[in-house]
Amino acid sequence: MSGLRDRLARHLKPGKAAAAPEAGAEQRQAELTPEQVQHGPAESGGPAVCPLSESAAGAAREPAGAPVATGSAPDAAGNAPAEGAHGYAGHASGGSPADARSGSGQADEPAAPAAPAQAHPEAAVWAKLDAELYEFPAGSFVRRVRTYPMDAYHGRYRLDALHEHVQELEAFHPEAEPVHAEGLLFFDTETTGLGVGAGNVAFLVGIGYYETGRFVVEQLFIRHPAEERAMLAYLEEKMKRFTHVVSYNGRTFDWPILQNRFILNRMRPDIDRLLHLDLLHPSRSLWKHSMPSVRLGKVEEAQLGYAREDDVSGAFAPELYVLYLAEGKTDVLRGVFVHNERDIVSLAALSALITRYLANEEPLEPKSPGDLFRLGQWLLKMNRLPSAEKILELGFSRLQEQGEEGRTVSGDLLLRYAAYYKKAGVRDRAVELWNRLIRQAGPAAAAPVEAYIELAMHYEHGCKDYALALELSREALDVLRQRRRLLRRSEKAADEERRIAHRIERLQRKLRDCGKSVSERKASVKTAIPSKPSKPPGQARSAKPSGKPRPAYAADSLFDVSRNPG
């Protein structure tokens, strides 16, 4: 295991506060009484235990006068910390689960849980991580509880911001019951692998929820597979009070793994009743084309204003767990707990941002036409039609402003706006955008074929101008052939050329038919005009002989009554 430890060395560093412990701190920690282990040394007059991580995020600083959580521990000099744990404006308080339960009468705790194991030899070791050995009727496991005040900041958003527009989350499940903040369970796991098969175990399950006056994060950890059933039993009991699950890619990964673990442990909890709110899907709709990645850490930094420092990537969590199983040292898990805790709190802040978008409360001034288009399309999907139309109208006006300033806009964005207006029946705007796209394209080989084809379809079917549609189709074919000289020929390009050639043939045929119908109309008009009276037979001129002899097989019409009296 030395090779694995060497490879993960940079992820095994303790937090800044724990990097330089006070002299004799470990000895005092080992001498804690069972009562001090349960309630924390600060309550017994001893030195305060440092939070799990005191690294401060540079993008999320505490504003002047921001409150500090009651659970924050002063430093050795007796001064209150200047930053919250992990960069939050309010501090997360650690301590025992008994402390976490004492602040609210609404916490739905499992039925008849036993007291934490006070005399266990590992209790002091886990206390260094602000965790404890928790005894449940089904067995024991490790539990860590962190609480945050409602006015704590995570980036630019307070944790209680979700309460203002939480009812907007009903757009995800319109037919369900109303949504309440206290009914949301924020959920994330750390697993032994990346698959969803039976061999993948969730060794750490993190949950977060709102109680009166605070936000609580609980992390359930199994020291070995034998503790999984007890942890799942506790989680099953805990989930009874919630109506919705909030996750990030949990619908396809975390939640199926949890369901598999229940089945493999012969447990049948009624968790399918919980409605799922997977925030990965709105994140993709809103920021997929404007961000290099929509991983939760990147979304935090770009949208929430929260930058993680010294974070352990979730990809290393399985290896760190294997290292813990091999060596039995809890210090290797420090970064895994911190990473999971940050994920849970980020879900609450991201949920607040999503509700603000749904309520049309998020400022739109700094957003580009592309951001406005994606936001409008997502609001259409969420059945927020008035807000979506307003935002798309704002995006189109900004596109026009950029055009007047001579700025080049992404061709893909122009095509997307044009497709929206085509579907909405506003053809003049769509035609304007297609023409603009062709004008700004520059060289013919770089011109967008889609714009030519859309204009050809418009003039063929909408305006019946076959000549102009034929000209646009020929230009599209020329563009494709020029691209073929520069790029490698593909089957897709060949199919597109065949479709355009077929369109050209159809338009040529329509033009021929159109010309023939015009000549026929002229002939019918000529026959409808009365002719001049003919001259008497004696004055009739002899007919000119035809230049070509009449074929022998030619016969008079069978319907010529004068020649066929019978």
XYZ file of C-alpha atoms in Angstrom:
566
model
C 0.000 0.000 0.000
C 3.005 2.309 0.141
C 2.763 2.904 -3.604
C -0.903 3.909 -3.318
C -0.117 6.227 -0.405
C 2.720 7.855 -2.352
C 0.462 8.417 -5.360
C -2.206 10.014 -3.169
C 0.230 11.964 -0.994
C -0.992 15.396 -2.030
C -4.575 14.416 -1.164
C -3.683 13.235 2.335
C -2.615 16.614 3.711
C -4.748 17.750 6.650
C -6.573 21.075 6.627
C -4.747 24.303 7.318
C -5.990 24.394 10.867
C -4.875 20.834 11.482
C -1.544 21.179 9.700
C 0.156 22.669 12.744
C -1.594 21.361 15.856
C -0.936 22.897 19.200
C 1.766 21.203 21.207
C 0.280 18.400 23.262
C -3.071 18.557 21.479
C -2.963 14.881 20.518
C -2.158 13.905 24.079
C -5.063 15.962 25.442
C -7.352 14.470 22.800
C -6.408 10.985 23.871
C -7.152 11.889 27.481
C -10.713 13.070 26.812
C -13.337 11.604 29.071
C -16.354 9.826 27.531
C -18.482 12.860 28.353
C -16.017 15.115 26.539
C -16.011 12.790 23.547
C -19.802 13.000 23.327
C -20.258 16.744 23.857
C -16.924 18.105 22.672
C -14.059 19.399 24.822
C -15.209 23.009 24.504
C -18.243 22.276 26.686
C -16.075 20.752 29.367
C -13.730 23.694 29.589
C -10.944 22.107 27.529
C -9.486 23.346 24.244
C -11.822 23.569 21.266
C -11.512 20.887 18.639
C -10.652 22.391 15.255
C -13.238 21.990 12.525
C -12.497 19.439 9.857
C -11.300 22.018 7.369
C -10.673 25.706 7.868
C -9.524 26.497 4.309
C -11.070 29.761 3.150
C -12.336 30.217 -0.398
C -11.019 33.377 -2.001
C -14.236 34.042 -3.919
C -16.551 33.786 -0.919
C -15.648 36.129 1.909
C -17.732 36.952 4.948
C -19.395 40.353 4.604
C -19.060 42.852 7.367
C -21.361 42.102 10.242
C -22.263 38.605 9.012
C -23.343 36.372 11.892
C -21.257 33.523 13.152
C -22.764 30.179 14.042
C -23.060 29.325 17.671
C -21.089 26.150 17.106
C -17.943 27.966 15.862
C -14.987 27.445 18.134
C -12.657 30.314 19.094
C -8.963 30.017 18.502
C -6.328 29.560 21.182
C -6.325 33.295 21.926
C -10.067 33.384 22.436
C -10.823 35.244 19.185
C -13.695 34.225 16.964
C -12.652 32.837 13.563
C -12.737 35.317 10.702
C -13.943 32.829 8.113
C -16.471 30.038 8.129
C -15.478 26.483 7.516
C -14.769 25.917 3.834
C -15.171 29.611 3.083
C -18.776 30.065 4.222
C -19.727 33.356 5.794
C -21.433 31.515 8.639
C -19.595 28.706 10.376
C -20.548 25.086 10.316
C -20.664 23.737 13.813
C -19.520 20.253 14.549
C -20.141 18.291 17.696
C -22.178 15.267 18.509
C -25.554 14.337 17.057
C -27.078 15.121 20.408
C -25.976 18.720 19.973
C -27.385 18.756 16.456
C -30.773 17.508 17.641
C -31.098 19.906 20.531
C -31.618 22.973 18.352
C -34.907 21.965 16.763
C -37.991 20.122 17.853
C -38.845 19.198 14.268
C -35.963 16.834 13.619
C -37.410 13.425 12.859
C -34.884 11.118 14.476
C -35.002 7.328 14.086
C -37.091 5.443 16.569
C -35.297 4.595 19.811
C -31.664 5.039 18.746
C -29.080 4.055 21.271
C -26.656 6.612 22.651
C -23.340 7.128 20.849
C -20.640 4.674 21.814
C -18.745 6.625 24.444
C -16.228 4.112 25.691
C -15.203 2.690 22.332
C -11.434 2.925 21.780
C -11.936 4.474 18.335
C -14.175 7.270 19.589
C -11.302 9.711 20.128
C -9.873 8.919 16.692
C -13.114 9.731 14.919
C -13.641 12.797 17.093
C -10.629 14.357 15.336
C -12.786 14.386 12.207
C -15.791 15.762 14.112
C -17.394 12.334 13.734
C -18.580 9.658 16.147
C -19.365 5.982 16.375
C -23.130 5.844 16.272
C -25.038 2.917 17.711
C -28.341 2.046 16.012
C -30.603 -0.915 16.789
C -29.436 -2.530 13.547
C -25.759 -2.014 14.343
C -23.097 0.680 14.439
C -21.508 2.998 11.873
C -19.727 6.345 11.797
C -21.802 9.503 11.675
C -20.656 13.071 11.274
C -23.032 16.030 11.766
C -22.385 19.615 10.705
C -24.851 22.482 11.118
C -24.993 25.878 9.408
C -27.033 28.943 10.376
C -29.621 30.017 7.860
C -27.846 33.310 7.197
C -24.580 31.580 6.243
C -23.323 32.302 2.726
C -22.168 29.744 0.197
C -20.587 31.898 -2.458
C -23.049 34.663 -3.334
C -26.143 32.940 -1.937
C -27.422 32.519 1.586
C -28.618 29.123 2.655
C -32.085 30.473 3.451
C -32.491 31.956 -0.052
C -34.220 28.756 -1.137
C -37.194 29.419 1.147
C -38.210 32.548 -0.775
C -39.080 30.786 -4.042
C -39.068 27.109 -3.080
C -42.561 26.647 -4.570
C -41.023 27.205 -8.018
C -39.539 23.718 -7.809
C -43.028 22.397 -8.488
C -42.249 22.981 -12.180
C -40.184 19.761 -12.134
C -43.222 17.707 -11.039
C -46.348 19.787 -11.811
C -48.795 17.054 -10.804
C -47.239 16.463 -7.383
C -47.989 18.050 -4.036
C -46.580 21.499 -3.146
C -42.878 21.661 -2.330
C -41.587 22.840 1.055
C -37.983 23.461 1.989
C -38.248 21.134 4.994
C -39.329 18.329 2.659
C -36.167 18.444 0.527
C -33.425 15.879 1.135
C -30.101 16.860 -0.456
C -28.272 13.683 -1.323
C -24.779 12.682 -2.476
C -22.635 9.569 -2.150
C -19.006 8.528 -2.338
C -18.667 5.052 -3.799
C -16.039 2.382 -4.376
C -16.404 2.629 -8.154
C -18.053 4.413 -11.046
C -20.506 1.732 -12.139
C -24.007 0.989 -10.904
C -23.574 -2.773 -10.560
C -23.838 -4.909 -7.472
C -20.134 -4.571 -6.683
C -20.267 -0.810 -6.227
C -20.760 0.168 -2.574
C -21.636 3.617 -1.222
C -19.204 3.782 1.700
C -20.161 7.396 2.493
C -23.702 8.770 2.166
C -24.160 12.483 2.679
C -27.564 14.056 3.297
C -28.597 17.614 4.022
C -31.900 19.094 5.142
C -33.456 22.206 6.620
C -34.582 22.458 10.190
C -35.860 25.455 12.117
C -33.119 28.049 11.995
C -30.366 25.929 10.473
C -29.167 23.666 7.694
C -27.919 20.239 8.778
C -25.441 17.996 6.964
C -25.192 14.357 8.069
C -22.548 12.011 6.699
C -22.918 8.275 7.216
C -19.728 6.243 6.835
C -19.151 2.485 7.040
C -15.793 1.258 8.345
C -16.332 -2.123 6.699
C -19.117 -3.805 4.676
C -20.675 -5.338 7.805
C -21.872 -1.878 8.871
C -23.768 -1.222 5.638
C -27.071 -2.676 6.815
C -27.142 -0.498 9.942
C -26.332 2.595 7.917
C -29.085 1.781 5.407
C -31.590 1.145 8.196
C -30.822 4.542 9.692
C -31.123 6.196 6.286
C -34.451 4.466 5.615
C -35.843 5.805 8.870
C -34.478 9.260 8.148
C -36.028 9.518 4.706
C -39.592 9.058 5.947
C -40.008 12.772 6.678
C -39.031 13.988 3.189
C -40.951 14.293 -0.074
C -38.209 15.147 -2.599
C -34.601 14.134 -3.211
C -32.211 16.764 -4.615
C -29.008 15.498 -6.236
C -26.498 16.189 -8.980
C -26.493 13.321 -11.465
C -28.154 11.255 -8.758
C -30.980 10.049 -10.965
C -28.635 7.911 -13.070
C -25.835 7.184 -10.583
C -26.238 7.773 -6.826
C -29.903 6.835 -6.471
C -29.731 3.539 -8.445
C -26.706 2.508 -6.373
C -28.613 3.151 -3.153
C -31.591 1.175 -4.430
C -29.288 -1.739 -5.315
C -27.746 -1.724 -1.847
C -31.183 -1.886 -0.236
C -32.112 -4.849 -2.419
C -28.861 -6.705 -1.752
C -29.423 -6.258 1.992
C -32.960 -7.678 1.629
C -34.553 -4.381 2.541
C -37.637 -2.969 0.804
C -37.981 0.663 1.875
C -40.656 2.836 0.306
C -38.192 5.269 -1.257
C -39.727 5.243 -4.725
C -42.357 7.675 -3.450
C -39.669 10.382 -3.216
C -39.696 12.692 -6.229
C -36.278 13.337 -7.711
C -34.872 16.781 -8.534
C -31.653 16.180 -10.454
C -29.948 19.569 -10.850
C -27.545 18.255 -13.495
C -30.250 18.513 -16.168
C -31.080 22.224 -15.710
C -27.348 22.920 -15.398
C -26.755 21.325 -18.784
C -29.619 23.255 -20.343
C -28.380 26.575 -18.964
C -24.587 26.368 -19.107
C -23.495 23.472 -21.319
C -22.539 25.742 -24.235
C -21.041 28.541 -22.139
C -18.823 26.490 -19.803
C -16.102 23.942 -20.560
C -17.657 21.550 -18.051
C -20.840 21.330 -15.981
C -19.308 19.351 -13.146
C -20.603 20.555 -9.807
C -17.266 22.116 -8.857
C -17.170 24.169 -12.064
C -20.796 25.266 -11.680
C -20.052 26.358 -8.120
C -17.201 28.560 -9.249
C -18.882 30.112 -12.285
C -22.495 30.435 -11.111
C -22.413 30.447 -7.308
C -19.171 32.373 -6.849
C -17.647 29.693 -4.630
C -14.150 28.371 -5.374
C -12.937 25.271 -3.572
C -9.453 25.203 -2.086
C -7.446 22.046 -1.429
C -10.369 19.921 -2.534
C -10.008 16.180 -3.018
C -11.535 15.126 -6.305
C -14.326 12.593 -6.036
C -12.402 10.390 -8.468
C -9.841 9.704 -5.694
C -12.433 8.770 -3.074
C -12.417 5.014 -3.909
C -8.634 4.804 -3.657
C -8.555 6.721 -0.398
C -11.176 4.364 1.034
C -9.085 1.364 -0.008
C -6.089 2.983 1.677
C -8.134 3.432 4.856
C -9.224 -0.221 4.801
C -5.600 -1.300 4.401
C -4.004 0.960 7.019
C -6.902 1.826 9.331
C -5.831 5.478 9.566
C -8.672 7.970 9.528
C -6.515 10.898 8.392
C -6.729 9.707 4.800
C -10.499 10.287 4.881
C -10.335 13.935 5.900
C -10.512 15.279 2.338
C -13.286 12.836 1.378
C -15.538 14.085 4.183
C -14.851 17.719 3.278
C -15.530 17.117 -0.416
C -18.831 15.400 0.291
C -19.901 18.125 2.731
C -19.216 20.833 0.168
C -21.263 18.950 -2.413
C -24.270 18.848 -0.093
C -24.141 22.554 0.758
C -23.649 23.419 -2.910
C -26.852 21.565 -3.760
C -28.788 23.848 -1.421
C -27.248 27.003 -2.905
C -27.714 25.775 -6.478
C -31.368 24.970 -5.744
C -31.829 28.570 -4.617
C -30.337 29.820 -7.889
C -32.591 27.545 -9.964
C -35.699 28.798 -8.154
C -34.659 32.396 -8.801
C -34.458 31.664 -12.516
C -37.894 30.073 -12.441
C -39.300 33.060 -10.544
C -37.678 35.515 -12.984
C -35.786 37.120 -10.096
C -32.217 36.624 -11.276
C -30.708 39.756 -12.912
C -30.355 39.501 -16.702
C -28.184 42.547 -17.414
C -24.819 40.723 -17.513
C -26.076 37.867 -19.658
C -25.126 37.456 -23.302
C -27.595 36.646 -26.113
C -26.465 33.028 -25.897
C -27.143 32.823 -22.169
C -30.547 34.436 -22.657
C -31.449 32.003 -25.434
C -30.565 28.944 -23.341
C -32.411 30.347 -20.349
C -35.477 31.087 -22.476
C -35.471 27.608 -24.018
C -35.192 25.995 -20.583
C -38.065 28.105 -19.267
C -40.156 26.979 -22.247
C -39.392 23.396 -21.276
C -40.433 24.155 -17.700
C -43.736 25.666 -18.953
C -42.845 29.239 -17.960
C -44.105 30.720 -21.222
C -44.427 34.458 -20.372
C -40.976 34.594 -18.800
C -39.451 32.601 -21.651
C -40.882 34.879 -24.350
C -39.706 37.962 -22.497
C -36.164 36.626 -22.141
C -35.967 35.476 -25.774
C -37.184 38.889 -26.928
C -34.420 40.489 -24.869
C -31.867 38.145 -26.417
C -33.034 38.998 -29.953
C -32.812 42.728 -29.268
C -29.236 42.275 -28.064
C -28.464 40.348 -31.230
C -29.709 43.300 -33.254
C -27.581 45.686 -31.199
C -24.508 43.597 -31.886
C -25.363 43.561 -35.586
C -25.653 47.343 -35.672
C -22.270 47.594 -33.997
C -20.776 45.301 -36.647
C -19.923 42.554 -34.175
C -19.790 38.970 -35.395
C -22.114 36.557 -33.633
C -21.747 32.802 -33.478
C -23.388 31.204 -36.505
C -24.760 28.401 -34.358
C -26.481 30.951 -32.109
C -28.074 32.714 -35.086
C -29.329 29.380 -36.397
C -30.827 28.548 -32.991
C -32.663 31.859 -32.746
C -33.880 31.462 -36.332
C -35.127 27.925 -35.614
C -37.046 29.226 -32.598
C -38.766 31.985 -34.599
C -39.493 29.571 -37.448
C -41.233 27.225 -35.023
C -43.062 30.145 -33.415
C -44.351 31.272 -36.828
C -42.417 34.566 -36.903
C -40.981 33.969 -40.383
C -39.714 37.483 -41.036
C -37.292 37.330 -38.079
C -36.091 33.893 -39.070
C -35.423 35.071 -42.646
C -33.585 38.119 -41.295
C -31.308 35.926 -39.172
C -30.582 33.483 -42.025
C -29.660 36.337 -44.347
C -27.467 37.894 -41.670
C -25.690 34.607 -41.185
C -24.896 34.382 -44.901
C -23.678 37.971 -45.034
C -21.284 37.618 -42.110
C -19.946 34.216 -43.191
C -17.190 35.612 -45.398
C -15.614 33.070 -47.801
C -18.034 30.826 -49.616
C -16.477 27.670 -48.168
C -17.250 28.965 -44.675
C -20.841 29.952 -45.423
C -23.470 27.955 -43.489
C -25.268 25.453 -45.689
C -28.174 25.347 -43.232
C -28.987 29.010 -43.845
C -29.106 28.476 -47.633
C -31.357 25.440 -47.293
C -33.722 27.155 -44.850
C -34.068 30.152 -47.150
C -34.622 27.852 -50.137
C -37.409 26.076 -48.251
C -38.939 29.410 -47.273
C -39.049 30.762 -50.835
C -40.174 27.432 -52.320
C -43.027 26.625 -49.948
C -43.851 29.995 -48.409
C -43.391 32.453 -51.269
C -43.641 30.077 -54.286
C -40.582 31.812 -55.710
C -39.042 28.763 -57.347
C -36.376 30.677 -59.220
C -34.897 32.200 -56.042
C -35.198 28.896 -54.192
C -33.318 27.201 -57.067
C -30.560 29.788 -56.924
C -30.129 29.349 -53.149
C -30.036 25.559 -53.525
C -27.315 25.799 -56.158
C -25.281 28.055 -53.871
C -25.650 25.523 -51.058
C -24.376 22.782 -53.344
C -21.398 24.940 -54.370
C -20.537 25.499 -50.696
C -20.586 21.776 -50.012
C -18.351 21.047 -52.987
C -15.846 23.671 -51.897
C -15.780 22.211 -48.425
C -15.151 18.791 -49.913
C -11.896 20.103 -51.363
C -10.744 21.277 -47.931
C -12.134 18.593 -45.644
C -12.196 14.854 -45.749
C -15.244 13.515 -47.518
C -17.739 11.885 -45.181
C -20.897 9.873 -45.719
C -22.926 12.599 -44.016
C -21.676 15.229 -46.474
C -22.393 12.882 -49.381
C -25.984 12.367 -48.178
C -26.436 16.110 -47.848
C -25.188 16.653 -51.399
C -27.654 14.080 -52.691
C -30.530 15.768 -50.873
C -29.610 19.169 -52.263
C -29.260 17.731 -55.786
C -32.706 16.188 -55.428
C -34.072 19.565 -54.315
C -32.531 21.232 -57.373
C -34.151 18.687 -59.710
C -37.519 19.218 -58.054
C -37.267 22.992 -58.374
C -36.255 22.745 -62.025
C -39.258 20.522 -62.682
C -41.531 22.975 -60.910
C -40.166 25.812 -63.009
C -40.805 23.841 -66.238
C -44.310 22.980 -65.118
C -44.881 26.570 -64.155
C -43.786 27.751 -67.621
C -46.014 25.190 -69.373
C -49.033 26.165 -67.314
C -48.476 29.804 -68.274
C -48.494 28.991 -72.010
C -51.627 26.896 -71.581
C -53.353 29.783 -69.818
C -52.446 32.102 -72.683
C -53.896 29.644 -75.212
C -57.150 29.309 -73.312
C -57.475 33.074 -73.137
C -56.900 33.350 -76.906
C -59.614 30.813 -77.742
C -62.063 32.604 -75.484
C -61.808 35.810 -77.606
C -64.361 35.809 -80.601
C -62.605 35.506 -83.969
C -63.351 37.662 -87.052
C -66.069 36.376 -89.481
C -64.663 34.211 -92.251
C -64.799 35.214 -95.938
C -67.210 33.609 -98.409
C -66.074 30.314 -99.915
C -65.340 31.845 -103.241
C -63.000 34.370 -101.757
C -61.198 31.917 -99.560
C -57.511 31.634 -100.187
C -56.001 28.317 -100.853
C -54.192 26.912 -97.950
C -50.446 26.834 -98.060
C -49.070 23.413 -98.533
C -47.333 22.156 -95.453
C -43.620 21.895 -95.583
C -43.731 18.312 -94.271
C -45.739 15.530 -95.954
C -48.578 14.118 -93.947
C -47.761 10.670 -92.528
C -49.614 7.785 -94.068
C -50.839 6.588 -90.681
C -52.416 9.932 -89.833
C -56.221 9.843 -89.729
C -59.007 12.325 -89.125
C -60.400 12.625 -85.667
C -63.127 10.179 -84.840
C -64.996 13.074 -83.278
C -65.051 15.190 -86.451
C -68.810 15.116 -87.106
C -68.605 16.863 -90.493
C -66.367 14.155 -91.940
C -68.076 11.280 -90.153
C -71.807 11.968 -90.452
C -72.682 8.464 -89.444
